[in-house]
JSON list of C-alpha atoms and ligand atoms in Angstrom, two decimals:
[
{"chain": "K", "resi": 1, "resn": "MET", "atom": "CA", "xyz": [-13.51, 5.33, 14.63]},
{"chain": "K", "resi": 2, "resn": "ILE", "atom": "CA", "xyz": [-11.20, 4.31, 11.83]},
{"chain": "K", "resi": 3, "resn": "ILE", "atom": "CA", "xyz": [-9.58, 0.83, 12.01]},
{"chain": "K", "resi": 4, "resn": "SER", "atom": "CA", "xyz": [-6.55, 0.54, 9.74]},
{"chain": "K", "resi": 5, "resn": "LEU", "atom": "CA", "xyz": [-5.10, -2.80, 8.68]},
{"chain": "K", "resi": 6, "resn": "VAL", "atom": "CA", "xyz": [-1.42, -2.95, 7.82]},
{"chain": "K", "resi": 7, "resn": "GLY", "atom": "CA", "xyz": [0.87, -5.67, 6.64]},
{"chain": "K", "resi": 8, "resn": "TYR", "atom": "CA", "xyz": [2.74, -7.22, 3.74]},
{"chain": "K", "resi": 9, "resn": "MET", "atom": "CA", "xyz": [1.08, -8.07, 0.37]},
{"chain": "K", "resi": 10, "resn": "GLY", "atom": "CA", "xyz": [-1.02, -11.18, 0.87]},
{"chain": "K", "resi": 11, "resn": "CYS", "atom": "CA", "xyz": [-1.35, -11.00, 4.66]},
{"chain": "K", "resi": 12, "resn": "GLY", "atom": "CA", "xyz": [-5.12, -10.67, 4.25]},
{"chain": "K", "resi": 13, "resn": "LYS", "atom": "CA", "xyz": [-5.82, -6.93, 4.65]},
{"chain": "K", "resi": 14, "resn": "SER", "atom": "CA", "xyz": [-8.51, -6.86, 1.93]},
{"chain": "K", "resi": 15, "resn": "HIS", "atom": "CA", "xyz": [-9.99, -10.18, 2.93]},
{"chain": "K", "resi": 16, "resn": "ILE", "atom": "CA", "xyz": [-10.13, -9.50, 6.66]},
{"chain": "K", "resi": 17, "resn": "SER", "atom": "CA", "xyz": [-11.29, -5.89, 6.29]},
{"chain": "K", "resi": 18, "resn": "LYS", "atom": "CA", "xyz": [-14.28, -6.98, 4.29]},
{"chain": "K", "resi": 19, "resn": "ILE", "atom": "CA", "xyz": [-15.50, -9.43, 6.98]},
{"chain": "K", "resi": 20, "resn": "LEU", "atom": "CA", "xyz": [-14.64, -6.98, 9.81]},
{"chain": "K", "resi": 21, "resn": "SER", "atom": "CA", "xyz": [-16.55, -4.07, 8.19]},
{"chain": "K", "resi": 22, "resn": "GLU", "atom": "CA", "xyz": [-19.61, -6.26, 7.66]},
{"chain": "K", "resi": 23, "resn": "LYS", "atom": "CA", "xyz": [-19.55, -7.44, 11.28]},
{"chain": "K", "resi": 24, "resn": "LEU", "atom": "CA", "xyz": [-19.23, -3.90, 12.71]},
{"chain": "K", "resi": 25, "resn": "HIS", "atom": "CA", "xyz": [-21.47, -2.25, 10.11]},
{"chain": "K", "resi": 26, "resn": "PHE", "atom": "CA", "xyz": [-18.59, 0.02, 9.29]},
{"chain": "K", "resi": 27, "resn": "LYS", "atom": "CA", "xyz": [-17.86, 1.40, 5.83]},
{"chain": "K", "resi": 28, "resn": "LEU", "atom": "CA", "xyz": [-15.08, -0.47, 3.98]},
{"chain": "K", "resi": 29, "resn": "ILE", "atom": "CA", "xyz": [-12.36, 1.45, 2.17]},
{"chain": "K", "resi": 30, "resn": "ASP", "atom": "CA", "xyz": [-9.53, -0.36, 0.40]},
{"chain": "K", "resi": 31, "resn": "LEU", "atom": "CA", "xyz": [-6.83, 2.25, -0.23]},
{"chain": "K", "resi": 32, "resn": "ASP", "atom": "CA", "xyz": [-5.61, 0.47, -3.43]},
{"chain": "K", "resi": 33, "resn": "LYS", "atom": "CA", "xyz": [-9.13, 0.33, -4.77]},
{"chain": "K", "resi": 34, "resn": "GLU", "atom": "CA", "xyz": [-9.74, 4.00, -3.88]},
{"chain": "K", "resi": 35, "resn": "ILE", "atom": "CA", "xyz": [-6.54, 5.11, -5.66]},
{"chain": "K", "resi": 36, "resn": "SER", "atom": "CA", "xyz": [-7.50, 3.01, -8.66]},
{"chain": "K", "resi": 37, "resn": "LYS", "atom": "CA", "xyz": [-11.07, 4.37, -8.79]},
{"chain": "K", "resi": 38, "resn": "ARG", "atom": "CA", "xyz": [-10.03, 8.00, -8.43]},
{"chain": "K", "resi": 39, "resn": "ASN", "atom": "CA", "xyz": [-7.36, 7.74, -11.16]},
{"chain": "K", "resi": 40, "resn": "LYS", "atom": "CA", "xyz": [-9.35, 5.36, -13.45]},
{"chain": "K", "resi": 41, "resn": "LEU", "atom": "CA", "xyz": [-6.35, 3.08, -13.71]},
{"chain": "K", "resi": 42, "resn": "THR", "atom": "CA", "xyz": [-5.47, -0.27, -12.09]},
{"chain": "K", "resi": 43, "resn": "ILE", "atom": "CA", "xyz": [-2.52, -0.28, -9.64]},
{"chain": "K", "resi": 44, "resn": "PRO", "atom": "CA", "xyz": [-0.31, -2.17, -12.14]},
{"chain": "K", "resi": 45, "resn": "GLU", "atom": "CA", "xyz": [-1.25, 0.43, -14.82]},
{"chain": "K", "resi": 46, "resn": "ILE", "atom": "CA", "xyz": [-0.29, 3.33, -12.49]},
{"chain": "K", "resi": 47, "resn": "PHE", "atom": "CA", "xyz": [3.08, 1.69, -11.74]},
{"chain": "K", "resi": 48, "resn": "GLU", "atom": "CA", "xyz": [3.66, 1.01, -15.41]},
{"chain": "K", "resi": 49, "resn": "LYS", "atom": "CA", "xyz": [2.53, 4.37, -16.85]},
{"chain": "K", "resi": 50, "resn": "LYS", "atom": "CA", "xyz": [3.53, 6.82, -14.11]},
{"chain": "K", "resi": 51, "resn": "GLY", "atom": "CA", "xyz": [6.10, 4.97, -11.97]},
{"chain": "K", "resi": 52, "resn": "GLU", "atom": "CA", "xyz": [6.24, 4.03, -8.28]},
{"chain": "K", "resi": 53, "resn": "ILE", "atom": "CA", "xyz": [7.16, 7.49, -6.97]},
{"chain": "K", "resi": 54, "resn": "TYR", "atom": "CA", "xyz": [4.03, 8.91, -8.51]},
{"chain": "K", "resi": 55, "resn": "PHE", "atom": "CA", "xyz": [1.97, 6.06, -7.04]},
{"chain": "K", "resi": 56, "resn": "ARG", "atom": "CA", "xyz": [3.42, 6.80, -3.58]},
{"chain": "K", "resi": 57, "resn": "LYS", "atom": "CA", "xyz": [2.29, 10.43, -3.87]},
{"chain": "K", "resi": 58, "resn": "LEU", "atom": "CA", "xyz": [-1.23, 9.45, -4.85]},
{"chain": "K", "resi": 59, "resn": "GLU", "atom": "CA", "xyz": [-1.22, 6.96, -2.01]},
{"chain": "K", "resi": 60, "resn": "ARG", "atom": "CA", "xyz": [-0.21, 9.59, 0.54]},
{"chain": "K", "resi": 61, "resn": "GLU", "atom": "CA", "xyz": [-2.77, 12.16, -0.68]},
{"chain": "K", "resi": 62, "resn": "THR", "atom": "CA", "xyz": [-5.62, 9.63, -0.67]},
{"chain": "K", "resi": 63, "resn": "LEU", "atom": "CA", "xyz": [-4.60, 8.36, 2.75]},
{"chain": "K", "resi": 64, "resn": "GLU", "atom": "CA", "xyz": [-4.61, 11.88, 4.19]},
{"chain": "K", "resi": 65, "resn": "GLU", "atom": "CA", "xyz": [-8.05, 12.62, 2.83]},
{"chain": "K", "resi": 66, "resn": "ILE", "atom": "CA", "xyz": [-9.54, 9.41, 4.16]},
{"chain": "K", "resi": 67, "resn": "LEU", "atom": "CA", "xyz": [-7.99, 9.83, 7.61]},
{"chain": "K", "resi": 68, "resn": "ALA", "atom": "CA", "xyz": [-9.27, 13.40, 7.86]},
{"chain": "K", "resi": 69, "resn": "GLY", "atom": "CA", "xyz": [-12.75, 12.89, 6.57]},
{"chain": "K", "resi": 70, "resn": "GLU", "atom": "CA", "xyz": [-14.09, 9.52, 7.45]},
{"chain": "K", "resi": 71, "resn": "GLU", "atom": "CA", "xyz": [-15.91, 8.01, 10.49]},
{"chain": "K", "resi": 72, "resn": "ASN", "atom": "CA", "xyz": [-16.64, 4.38, 11.29]},
{"chain": "K", "resi": 73, "resn": "VAL", "atom": "CA", "xyz": [-14.48, 2.93, 8.64]},
{"chain": "K", "resi": 74, "resn": "VAL", "atom": "CA", "xyz": [-12.36, -0.20, 8.19]},
{"chain": "K", "resi": 75, "resn": "LEU", "atom": "CA", "xyz": [-9.42, 0.97, 6.11]},
{"chain": "K", "resi": 76, "resn": "SER", "atom": "CA", "xyz": [-7.37, -1.65, 4.32]},
{"chain": "K", "resi": 77, "resn": "LEU", "atom": "CA", "xyz": [-4.01, -0.07, 3.47]},
{"chain": "K", "resi": 78, "resn": "GLY", "atom": "CA", "xyz": [-1.58, -0.98, 0.66]},
{"chain": "K", "resi": 79, "resn": "GLY", "atom": "CA", "xyz": [1.33, -3.25, 1.60]},
{"chain": "K", "resi": 80, "resn": "GLY", "atom": "CA", "xyz": [3.80, -0.39, 1.20]},
{"chain": "K", "resi": 81, "resn": "THR", "atom": "CA", "xyz": [1.74, 2.44, 2.67]},
{"chain": "K", "resi": 82, "resn": "PRO", "atom": "CA", "xyz": [3.40, 2.35, 6.18]},
{"chain": "K", "resi": 83, "resn": "VAL", "atom": "CA", "xyz": [6.87, 2.68, 4.63]},
{"chain": "K", "resi": 84, "resn": "TYR", "atom": "CA", "xyz": [6.60, 6.04, 2.88]},
{"chain": "K", "resi": 85, "resn": "TYR", "atom": "CA", "xyz": [6.59, 9.63, 4.20]},
{"chain": "K", "resi": 86, "resn": "ASN", "atom": "CA", "xyz": [5.42, 9.73, 7.81]},
{"chain": "K", "resi": 87, "resn": "ASN", "atom": "CA", "xyz": [2.41, 7.68, 6.85]},
{"chain": "K", "resi": 88, "resn": "MET", "atom": "CA", "xyz": [2.63, 5.44, 9.87]},
{"chain": "K", "resi": 89, "resn": "GLU", "atom": "CA", "xyz": [2.57, 8.50, 12.14]},
{"chain": "K", "resi": 90, "resn": "ILE", "atom": "CA", "xyz": [-0.65, 9.87, 10.66]},
{"chain": "K", "resi": 91, "resn": "ILE", "atom": "CA", "xyz": [-2.15, 6.37, 10.61]},
{"chain": "K", "resi": 92, "resn": "ASN", "atom": "CA", "xyz": [-1.51, 5.94, 14.33]},
{"chain": "K", "resi": 93, "resn": "HIS", "atom": "CA", "xyz": [-2.64, 9.47, 15.10]},
{"chain": "K", "resi": 94, "resn": "ASN", "atom": "CA", "xyz": [-5.98, 9.17, 13.30]},
{"chain": "K", "resi": 95, "resn": "SER", "atom": "CA", "xyz": [-6.88, 5.53, 13.60]},
{"chain": "K", "resi": 96, "resn": "LYS", "atom": "CA", "xyz": [-6.52, 2.23, 15.51]},
{"chain": "K", "resi": 97, "resn": "SER", "atom": "CA", "xyz": [-3.82, 0.34, 13.60]},
{"chain": "K", "resi": 98, "resn": "ILE", "atom": "CA", "xyz": [-3.57, -3.41, 13.38]},
{"chain": "K", "resi": 99, "resn": "PHE", "atom": "CA", "xyz": [-0.61, -5.29, 11.89]},
{"chain": "K", "resi": 100, "resn": "LEU", "atom": "CA", "xyz": [-1.67, -8.61, 10.35]},
{"chain": "K", "resi": 101, "resn": "ARG", "atom": "CA", "xyz": [1.39, -10.84, 10.62]},
{"chain": "K", "resi": 102, "resn": "ALA", "atom": "CA", "xyz": [2.04, -13.80, 8.29]},
{"chain": "K", "resi": 103, "resn": "SER", "atom": "CA", "xyz": [5.12, -16.01, 7.86]},
{"chain": "K", "resi": 104, "resn": "ILE", "atom": "CA", "xyz": [7.23, -16.09, 4.73]},
{"chain": "K", "resi": 105, "resn": "GLY", "atom": "CA", "xyz": [5.87, -19.52, 3.92]},
{"chain": "K", "resi": 106, "resn": "THR", "atom": "CA", "xyz": [2.24, -18.39, 4.14]},
{"chain": "K", "resi": 107, "resn": "LEU", "atom": "CA", "xyz": [2.89, -15.23, 2.12]},
{"chain": "K", "resi": 108, "resn": "THR", "atom": "CA", "xyz": [4.77, -17.11, -0.61]},
{"chain": "K", "resi": 109, "resn": "GLU", "atom": "CA", "xyz": [2.00, -19.63, -0.88]},
{"chain": "K", "resi": 110, "resn": "ARG", "atom": "CA", "xyz": [-0.75, -16.98, -1.15]},
{"chain": "K", "resi": 111, "resn": "LEU", "atom": "CA", "xyz": [1.21, -14.63, -3.42]},
{"chain": "K", "resi": 112, "resn": "SER", "atom": "CA", "xyz": [2.53, -17.14, -5.96]},
{"chain": "K", "resi": 113, "resn": "LYS", "atom": "CA", "xyz": [-1.07, -17.57, -7.13]},
{"chain": "K", "resi": 114, "resn": "GLN", "atom": "CA", "xyz": [-1.68, -13.83, -7.61]},
{"chain": "K", "resi": 115, "resn": "LYS", "atom": "CA", "xyz": [1.49, -12.16, -8.71]},
{"chain": "K", "resi": 116, "resn": "GLU", "atom": "CA", "xyz": [0.15, -10.25, -11.70]},
{"chain": "K", "resi": 117, "resn": "LYS", "atom": "CA", "xyz": [-2.02, -7.91, -9.60]},
{"chain": "K", "resi": 118, "resn": "ARG", "atom": "CA", "xyz": [1.06, -6.92, -7.58]},
{"chain": "K", "resi": 119, "resn": "PRO", "atom": "CA", "xyz": [3.63, -5.05, -9.68]},
{"chain": "K", "resi": 120, "resn": "LEU", "atom": "CA", "xyz": [6.47, -5.31, -7.15]},
{"chain": "K", "resi": 121, "resn": "ILE", "atom": "CA", "xyz": [6.47, -9.12, -7.41]},
{"chain": "K", "resi": 122, "resn": "ALA", "atom": "CA", "xyz": [5.00, -9.67, -10.86]},
{"chain": "K", "resi": 123, "resn": "ASN", "atom": "CA", "xyz": [8.43, -10.41, -12.41]},
{"chain": "K", "resi": 124, "resn": "ILE", "atom": "CA", "xyz": [9.91, -12.45, -9.60]},
{"chain": "K", "resi": 125, "resn": "SER", "atom": "CA", "xyz": [10.16, -16.18, -10.38]},
{"chain": "K", "resi": 126, "resn": "ASP", "atom": "CA", "xyz": [8.39, -18.68, -8.09]},
{"chain": "K", "resi": 127, "resn": "GLU", "atom": "CA", "xyz": [11.82, -19.99, -7.19]},
{"chain": "K", "resi": 128, "resn": "ASN", "atom": "CA", "xyz": [13.09, -16.56, -6.02]},
{"chain": "K", "resi": 129, "resn": "LEU", "atom": "CA", "xyz": [9.85, -15.48, -4.35]},
{"chain": "K", "resi": 130, "resn": "PRO", "atom": "CA", "xyz": [10.54, -16.74, -0.79]},
{"chain": "K", "resi": 131, "resn": "GLU", "atom": "CA", "xyz": [13.90, -14.99, -0.67]},
{"chain": "K", "resi": 132, "resn": "PHE", "atom": "CA", "xyz": [12.51, -11.77, -2.09]},
{"chain": "K", "resi": 133, "resn": "ILE", "atom": "CA", "xyz": [9.67, -11.75, 0.44]},
{"chain": "K", "resi": 134, "resn": "ALA", "atom": "CA", "xyz": [12.03, -12.55, 3.34]},
{"chain": "K", "resi": 135, "resn": "LYS", "atom": "CA", "xyz": [14.32, -9.62, 2.54]},
{"chain": "K", "resi": 136, "resn": "HIS", "atom": "CA", "xyz": [11.43, -7.18, 1.76]},
{"chain": "K", "resi": 137, "resn": "LEU", "atom": "CA", "xyz": [9.56, -8.18, 4.95]},
{"chain": "K", "resi": 138, "resn": "PHE", "atom": "CA", "xyz": [12.73, -7.69, 7.00]},
{"chain": "K", "resi": 139, "resn": "GLU", "atom": "CA", "xyz": [13.02, -4.11, 5.72]},
{"chain": "K", "resi": 140, "resn": "ARG", "atom": "CA", "xyz": [9.36, -3.41, 6.21]},
{"chain": "K", "resi": 141, "resn": "ASN", "atom": "CA", "xyz": [8.77, -4.97, 9.60]},
{"chain": "K", "resi": 142, "resn": "GLU", "atom": "CA", "xyz": [10.29, -1.96, 11.28]},
{"chain": "K", "resi": 143, "resn": "PHE", "atom": "CA", "xyz": [7.33, 0.11, 9.97]},
{"chain": "K", "resi": 144, "resn": "TYR", "atom": "CA", "xyz": [4.63, -2.48, 10.37]},
{"chain": "K", "resi": 145, "resn": "ASN", "atom": "CA", "xyz": [5.73, -2.97, 14.01]},
{"chain": "K", "resi": 146, "resn": "LYS", "atom": "CA", "xyz": [4.67, 0.62, 14.74]},
{"chain": "K", "resi": 147, "resn": "ALA", "atom": "CA", "xyz": [1.05, -0.47, 14.59]},
{"chain": "K", "resi": 148, "resn": "GLN", "atom": "CA", "xyz": [-0.77, -0.37, 17.89]},
{"chain": "K", "resi": 149, "resn": "PHE", "atom": "CA", "xyz": [-1.89, -4.03, 17.71]},
{"chain": "K", "resi": 150, "resn": "SER", "atom": "CA", "xyz": [-0.37, -7.08, 16.10]},
{"chain": "K", "resi": 151, "resn": "ILE", "atom": "CA", "xyz": [-2.19, -10.34, 15.16]},
{"chain": "K", "resi": 152, "resn": "SER", "atom": "CA", "xyz": [-0.78, -13.56, 13.81]},
{"chain": "K", "resi": 153, "resn": "THR", "atom": "CA", "xyz": [-2.74, -14.89, 10.79]},
{"chain": "K", "resi": 154, "resn": "ASP", "atom": "CA", "xyz": [-0.82, -18.12, 9.99]},
{"chain": "K", "resi": 155, "resn": "SER", "atom": "CA", "xyz": [-3.13, -21.16, 9.67]},
{"chain": "K", "resi": 156, "resn": "ARG", "atom": "CA", "xyz": [-5.98, -19.15, 11.08]},
{"chain": "K", "resi": 157, "resn": "ASP", "atom": "CA", "xyz": [-9.50, -18.78, 9.90]},
{"chain": "K", "resi": 158, "resn": "PRO", "atom": "CA", "xyz": [-10.47, -15.24, 8.79]},
{"chain": "K", "resi": 159, "resn": "GLU", "atom": "CA", "xyz": [-13.45, -15.30, 11.16]},
{"chain": "K", "resi": 160, "resn": "GLU", "atom": "CA", "xyz": [-11.14, -16.07, 14.07]},
{"chain": "K", "resi": 161, "resn": "ILE", "atom": "CA", "xyz": [-8.84, -13.20, 13.16]},
{"chain": "K", "resi": 162, "resn": "VAL", "atom": "CA", "xyz": [-11.82, -10.81, 12.98]},
{"chain": "K", "resi": 163, "resn": "SER", "atom": "CA", "xyz": [-12.98, -11.90, 16.41]},
{"chain": "K", "resi": 164, "resn": "GLU", "atom": "CA", "xyz": [-9.52, -11.26, 17.87]},
{"chain": "K", "resi": 165, "resn": "ILE", "atom": "CA", "xyz": [-9.47, -7.75, 16.38]},
{"chain": "K", "resi": 166, "resn": "ILE", "atom": "CA", "xyz": [-12.90, -6.99, 17.86]},
{"chain": "K", "resi": 167, "resn": "GLU", "atom": "CA", "xyz": [-11.71, -8.28, 21.23]},
{"chain": "K", "resi": 168, "resn": "LYS", "atom": "CA", "xyz": [-8.47, -6.33, 21.15]},
{"chain": "K", "resi": 169, "resn": "LEU", "atom": "CA", "xyz": [-10.34, -3.12, 20.39]},
{"chain": "K", "resi": 170, "resn": "TYR", "atom": "CA", "xyz": [-12.98, -3.73, 23.03]},
{"chain": "K", "resi": 171, "resn": "LEU", "atom": "CA", "xyz": [-15.75, -3.32, 20.43]},
{"chain": "D", "resi": 1, "resn": "LIG", "atom": "N1", "xyz": [-6.55, -16.08, 7.11]},
{"chain": "D", "resi": 1, "resn": "LIG", "atom": "C1", "xyz": [-6.49, -16.50, 5.85]},
{"chain": "D", "resi": 1, "resn": "LIG", "atom": "N2", "xyz": [-6.53, -17.81, 5.55]},
{"chain": "D", "resi": 1, "resn": "LIG", "atom": "C2", "xyz": [-6.52, -18.25, 4.26]},
{"chain": "D", "resi": 1, "resn": "LIG", "atom": "N3", "xyz": [-6.45, -17.45, 3.17]},
{"chain": "D", "resi": 1, "resn": "LIG", "atom": "C3", "xyz": [-6.40, -16.15, 3.35]},
{"chain": "D", "resi": 1, "resn": "LIG", "atom": "C4", "xyz": [-6.46, -15.56, 4.70]},
{"chain": "D", "resi": 1, "resn": "LIG", "atom": "N4", "xyz": [-6.38, -14.23, 4.61]},
{"chain": "D", "resi": 1, "resn": "LIG", "atom": "C5", "xyz": [-6.28, -13.99, 3.28]},
{"chain": "D", "resi": 1, "resn": "LIG", "atom": "N5", "xyz": [-6.31, -15.12, 2.55]},
{"chain": "D", "resi": 1, "resn": "LIG", "atom": "C6", "xyz": [-6.23, -15.21, 1.06]},
{"chain": "D", "resi": 1, "resn": "LIG", "atom": "O1", "xyz": [-4.89, -14.78, 0.70]},
{"chain": "D", "resi": 1, "resn": "LIG", "atom": "C7", "xyz": [-4.96, -13.96, -0.50]},
{"chain": "D", "resi": 1, "resn": "LIG", "atom": "C8", "xyz": [-4.36, -12.60, -0.28]},
{"chain": "D", "resi": 1, "resn": "LIG", "atom": "O2", "xyz": [-5.18, -11.89, 0.66]},
{"chain": "D", "resi": 1, "resn": "LIG", "atom": "P1", "xyz": [-5.55, -10.34, 0.47]},
{"chain": "D", "resi": 1, "resn": "LIG", "atom": "O3", "xyz": [-5.85, -10.01, -0.97]},
{"chain": "D", "resi": 1, "resn": "LIG", "atom": "O4", "xyz": [-6.64, -10.02, 1.47]},
{"chain": "D", "resi": 1, "resn": "LIG", "atom": "O5", "xyz": [-4.16, -9.69, 0.89]},
{"chain": "D", "resi": 1, "resn": "LIG", "atom": "P2", "xyz": [-3.74, -8.13, 1.05]},
{"chain": "D", "resi": 1, "resn": "LIG", "atom": "O6", "xyz": [-3.08, -8.03, 2.34]},
{"chain": "D", "resi": 1, "resn": "LIG", "atom": "O7", "xyz": [-4.93, -7.25, 0.79]},
{"chain": "D", "resi": 1, "resn": "LIG", "atom": "O8", "xyz": [-2.67, -7.91, -0.13]},
{"chain": "D", "resi": 1, "resn": "LIG", "atom": "P3", "xyz": [-2.26, -6.55, -0.93]},
{"chain": "D", "resi": 1, "resn": "LIG", "atom": "O9", "xyz": [-1.45, -5.76, 0.03]},
{"chain": "D", "resi": 1, "resn": "LIG", "atom": "O10", "xyz": [-1.44, -7.01, -2.03]},
{"chain": "D", "resi": 1, "resn": "LIG", "atom": "O11", "xyz": [-3.53, -5.85, -1.32]},
{"chain": "D", "resi": 1, "resn": "LIG", "atom": "C9", "xyz": [-6.43, -13.94, -0.94]},
{"chain": "D", "resi": 1, "resn": "LIG", "atom": "O12", "xyz": [-6.66, -14.93, -1.89]},
{"chain": "D", "resi": 1, "resn": "LIG", "atom": "C10", "xyz": [-7.21, -14.27, 0.35]},
{"chain": "D", "resi": 1, "resn": "LIG", "atom": "O13", "xyz": [-8.45, -14.87, 0.10]},
{"chain": "D", "resi": 2, "resn": "LIG", "atom": "O1", "xyz": [3.67, -3.71, -1.02]},
{"chain": "D", "resi": 2, "resn": "LIG", "atom": "C1", "xyz": [3.56, -2.73, -1.78]},
{"chain": "D", "resi": 2, "resn": "LIG", "atom": "O2", "xyz": [4.46, -1.86, -1.93]},
{"chain": "D", "resi": 2, "resn": "LIG", "atom": "C2", "xyz": [2.31, -2.64, -2.57]},
{"chain": "D", "resi": 2, "resn": "LIG", "atom": "C3", "xyz": [1.20, -3.34, -2.20]},
{"chain": "D", "resi": 2, "resn": "LIG", "atom": "C4", "xyz": [-0.14, -3.19, -2.82]},
{"chain": "D", "resi": 2, "resn": "LIG", "atom": "O3", "xyz": [-1.13, -3.14, -1.83]},
{"chain": "D", "resi": 2, "resn": "LIG", "atom": "C5", "xyz": [-0.20, -1.97, -3.72]},
{"chain": "D", "resi": 2, "resn": "LIG", "atom": "O4", "xyz": [-0.42, -0.78, -3.00]},
{"chain": "D", "resi": 2, "resn": "LIG", "atom": "C6", "xyz": [1.01, -1.86, -4.60]},
{"chain": "D", "resi": 2, "resn": "LIG", "atom": "O5", "xyz": [1.04, -3.00, -5.44]},
{"chain": "D", "resi": 2, "resn": "LIG", "atom": "C7", "xyz": [2.31, -1.77, -3.76]},
{"chain": "D", "resi": 3, "resn": "LIG", "atom": "MG1", "xyz": [-5.34, -5.76, -0.62]}
]
């Protein structure tokens, strides 16, 4: 079984997937890390040197390979993965998908501390960040909402979120 975690930057995909994979004894794959490893560049470097369109192609190719070839995996997707190509379709077809929801306030608080690792928000001022996230999230929710399960993460302990995922999936 592949369990895919989807949601906006900062919703906790990497954090939650690590705990979930340890609990289930599943392999952990972080799509951003996999792309970075395969291309020997960080995500900001790929955006800077090759551009976002090139990144989206790499993201799609890597996603396809993982979905086709892996078993017992927790797959942490990139924040934008569900939005491009028919990625959400192949994610739902080949895995159990879980949308980790977080409010604009929670996301702003978490992301303002770690903007440099995320090229899409690296140059947004702290003052403009909530508005940027609100608009971006509004556009993306349509895709995130295609996930099979949805879990709220606001003011919740990661352990509690992981337990809810396990319950929802009857694992
Ligand atoms: N439930 C939670 N409660 C408190 N802090 C959390 C929670 N989930 C994640 N965090 C913290 O929020 C930050 C962002 O989380 P994380 O890196 O897992 O997000 P992400 O969804 O993987 O983002 P991206 O799409 O950019 O990779 C991290 O510092 C993480 O430790
Ligand atoms: O939300 C996005 O579009 C992104 C999120 C990150 O996980 C990375 O995949 C990259 O920074 C783009
Ligand atoms: Mg991540």
